[in-house]
Amino acid sequence: MNAGMMIALFLASAIRMSIPLLLGTVGESLTERSGHLNLGVEGLMMMGAATGYVVAYRTDSIILAILAGMAGAGLGSLIYAFLTISMKTRQDVTGLALTIFGTGFANTMGKALAGTTTSEKIRAFTKGQPFKPDLTAVSEVPVLGPALEYISAALLQHNLFVYLSFAIAVFAYWYLFHTRPGLHVRSTGENPAAADASGIRVTSLRYLHVIVGGMFCGLGGFYISVVNVGTWLDDIIAGRGWIVVALVIFIRWHPLKAIAGTLLFGALEIVGFRMQQIPALGSLPIFSQYAIDLYPYLMTIIVLVITYARKKAWQGPASLGQPYFREDR
Amino acid sequence: MKIRLAKKEDVSTPKAVAIRVGAVIIAIAFSGLIILLMGHDPFETFEAMIKGSLGSSYGIRNTITVAVPLLVIGLGLSVAFSMKFWNIGGEGQLVMGAIWGTYAAHQMPDSISPWLALPLVGLASIAGGAFWAVIPGFFRAFSRTNETLFTLMLNYVAIKFTVYLRCELWKDPEAKGFPQIAPLPDSAHLPKLFGIHIGWIVALILVVMVHLFLRYSKLGYEIRVVGESERTAHYAGINVRKVIITGTLISGALVGLAGMLKLTGVSWTLSESIGGGNGFTAVMVAWLAQLQAPVMIITSLLFAVMEQGSMAMEISVGVPASVSKIIEGLILFAALSSDLFIRYRVVAERKSSAACSSDNTSAVIAGNGEGGTK
């Protein structure tokens, strides 16, 4: 295999690994833009992963599995929304409680299916490559032929969900920054009292964005259990939900920047694995099978430190984390 | 009809406690409903939980053994929480304490007396936990880096690093290829009193010490002022950075000590599962007790009953042990919501009367006086 193809394949697997992070980051950005800091992303992704996997396994229907993944996390974020918006509970502790609840919920639900795998029918979808072009006609052409091969290997041989997730990120960007409802979301996140005074229905708007944001997180969980892994494991999300919460700060609540940010982390999840395959590097302790597991978490810490060390660190929604009491106005 | 919230001036402690206890009972009732939906008999399940944790002297000993580290970690976290430093890194600090403790135990000569070995292992664990907590403390103090995420990521780093130690760096050559770290020498095993390792005595002493520290010491006072408002603390001449760094050191030291207790009292060998999620459960132990050290004895026992009972329940009734996490989550949800009823009065009124009754509105405004500056 030549170097060009290796880079193309590396990029392809980085994209595949980045998708659950991207869905979670876009979802949490929507939630946080409306002013709610949901620390329960880990729990929501667990719930989406479990309901998605169980339904995929029981019904063999990918559509139902997607819906179940979104509904499972939707239920979790509904609890969060009810508590933080209507019951005015503290957002940070509620998010932690949601993580504990969601993890327990998911591990209990998935327990009976540990060790099973998804059926052929499901895998036909998850491993399908709907946009793979037929390059036999140009394969003999010098320069152009290999170039197209590389582009195809890196970008065009993914399953449908990959393109769907990018579409969701672009749509979320357009919605937040180029539509009137998006403007309402952002102004609610900045100053709910002013938004309320200008006629925006703060409570229902926040409910909607917390729940829809949570559903995207659930979709990310579904992607991990059904598409990337294809079996059920206890604690299958393994901290990715928390990485998402950190990434949202890193990408500054901006769904388009989320694509670049999550791609960086996707690359990181596999870079060690690729390095191991190079004999000269594979024997080094820092590329040991166990050492490379540390990279995403260490990278998250480095990103956090850098983000906060810069001046003007906080550019998030001004009311993020604060409960809104209409009576306090 | 319209439902509004009005701030209460203050609530008597017994009433607040009653509301919280009521919330916990409602949460347990909800859990019963979930167990019913899963196709099990909730009464049988709860009975199995109680029997497994409190039904025999063996069960009670195990429950207390589970409660001890929860209590010690909870005490450690409460120091950080008192200054609004959200240390969610208990799990990692515990593991790091156990790693340093293991290292110390293996450096000692075989002939060493337990009276010397145990304090040395303890000191190493305290240093390990404090080290792991002060890193995010430092960055929080100097660049306001989000400590919730930082401490959380350090959990994963410590746990994955232990896997690395177990499978490669510290792999026991005498284990015939099985990836494990060599067990501790006998000199580093905690002695028992009444059938429970003496960590329970340490824990009770620490309850008194932490309570006195936060209530009556100068540093404890400064920690609480920083927790109220960093700006106030600054104007009062308190060195906020110094307080945050010292506070995280103390917090991590206590959690690291819990790691030593689990290492030398329960597992006797280091593995990545040594924390067993205690670092997270202890967040609830501390929070549910409203950071009151003596109350944490009760909350740590409550969660220990659930953890210990759920294992017995899985064996005897076949309900997965992870159900206890659902119950824990529900208890937290309920306790969080109960705050609303402690801090606010829920006023239901008919629309027509709301428009004209002036004294009702003025009462709300009067109740709002303190929040009016916002």
XYZ file of C-alpha atoms in Angstrom, chain A residues 37 39 42 76 79-80 82-83 86-90 92-101 103-109 111 238-240 242-243 245-247 249 284-286 288-291 293-294 296-298 300-301 304-305 308-309 313 322-325 327-329, chain B residues 2-7 34 38 84 86 88 139 143-146 148-150 152-154 156-158 160-161 163-164 167-169 280-281 283-284 287 314 319-330 332-334 336-341 343-344 364 368 371-372 374:
132
model
C -25.607 23.238 30.436
C -23.589 17.578 31.829
C -22.596 10.615 28.784
C -33.488 11.207 29.456
C -36.319 14.327 32.644
C -33.422 16.791 32.625
C -38.413 19.012 33.465
C -36.073 19.179 36.453
C -39.734 23.534 35.591
C -38.325 22.421 38.932
C -35.414 24.916 38.725
C -32.862 22.373 39.931
C -29.147 23.011 39.667
C -24.646 20.720 36.944
C -25.799 18.276 39.620
C -28.865 17.331 37.560
C -26.583 16.521 34.630
C -24.433 14.316 36.855
C -27.549 12.574 38.150
C -28.658 12.015 34.568
C -25.308 10.399 33.785
C -25.674 8.020 36.741
C -29.302 7.265 35.867
C -25.635 4.592 32.693
C -27.642 2.394 35.083
C -30.607 2.362 32.709
C -28.449 1.394 29.731
C -26.383 -1.271 31.493
C -29.547 -2.832 32.926
C -31.234 -2.823 29.544
C -27.255 -6.786 30.135
C -16.467 5.061 27.859
C -16.315 8.782 28.587
C -16.995 10.055 25.067
C -17.674 13.927 28.686
C -15.285 14.550 25.822
C -18.960 18.452 26.834
C -15.344 19.618 26.628
C -15.442 19.761 22.826
C -16.326 24.670 24.731
C 8.074 2.291 21.712
C 6.335 2.384 25.109
C 4.325 5.509 24.207
C 1.973 0.559 23.441
C -1.538 -0.790 23.048
C -2.398 0.450 26.542
C -0.677 3.814 26.350
C -5.891 4.414 25.125
C -4.867 7.455 27.171
C -8.128 11.092 23.796
C -8.411 11.898 27.507
C -5.006 13.582 27.682
C -9.119 16.691 26.062
C -7.190 18.010 29.063
C -9.235 22.484 28.012
C -6.072 24.061 29.373
C -9.053 28.565 29.125
C -5.496 29.929 29.015
C -11.789 32.373 27.139
C -28.280 29.920 35.341
C -31.900 29.018 36.069
C -34.423 31.549 34.827
C -37.076 32.790 37.237
C -40.592 36.225 39.054
C -37.049 37.539 39.547
C -37.287 40.026 36.715
C -51.911 29.635 37.349
C -49.004 28.217 39.287
C -46.315 30.555 40.499
C -43.293 30.261 42.753
C -42.625 32.576 45.628
C -39.391 32.618 47.582
C -39.381 0.506 37.139
C -38.919 -4.921 34.050
C -17.496 25.455 44.813
C -16.591 20.650 41.556
C -15.776 14.935 40.172
C -5.225 25.391 36.528
C -6.645 30.327 34.485
C -10.139 29.342 35.658
C -9.994 26.078 33.697
C -13.260 24.139 34.091
C -15.506 19.461 36.380
C -14.227 18.326 33.001
C -10.579 18.375 34.047
C -13.354 13.827 35.045
C -10.753 13.338 32.339
C -8.141 12.597 35.006
C -10.082 8.074 32.788
C -6.351 8.789 32.636
C -5.762 7.177 36.055
C -6.380 3.543 31.794
C -2.928 4.069 33.251
C -4.543 -1.037 32.943
C -1.205 -0.133 31.377
C -0.742 -5.445 31.604
C 2.774 -4.194 30.965
C 4.841 -2.056 33.285
C -18.928 9.007 41.644
C -21.252 7.604 44.302
C -20.443 12.851 45.011
C -24.015 11.955 45.953
C -24.246 16.354 48.096
C -28.747 -9.986 41.390
C -32.455 -8.346 38.739
C -29.224 -6.845 37.310
C -27.100 -5.062 39.943
C -26.947 -1.975 37.719
C -30.548 -1.308 38.844
C -28.972 0.247 41.945
C -27.553 2.996 39.690
C -31.078 3.712 38.397
C -32.297 3.975 41.990
C -29.365 6.237 42.893
C -30.137 8.470 39.915
C -33.815 8.662 40.874
C -30.775 12.357 43.248
C -33.495 13.597 40.884
C -36.013 13.586 43.733
C -32.813 17.938 43.656
C -36.492 18.621 43.000
C -37.245 18.756 46.714
C -35.062 21.872 46.900
C -37.823 23.674 45.061
C -40.244 22.990 47.903
C -36.685 27.244 48.881
C -39.994 28.240 47.314
C -44.421 37.730 46.376
C -38.301 38.580 46.326
C -33.230 38.410 44.744
C -34.094 41.867 43.518
C -30.041 40.285 40.238
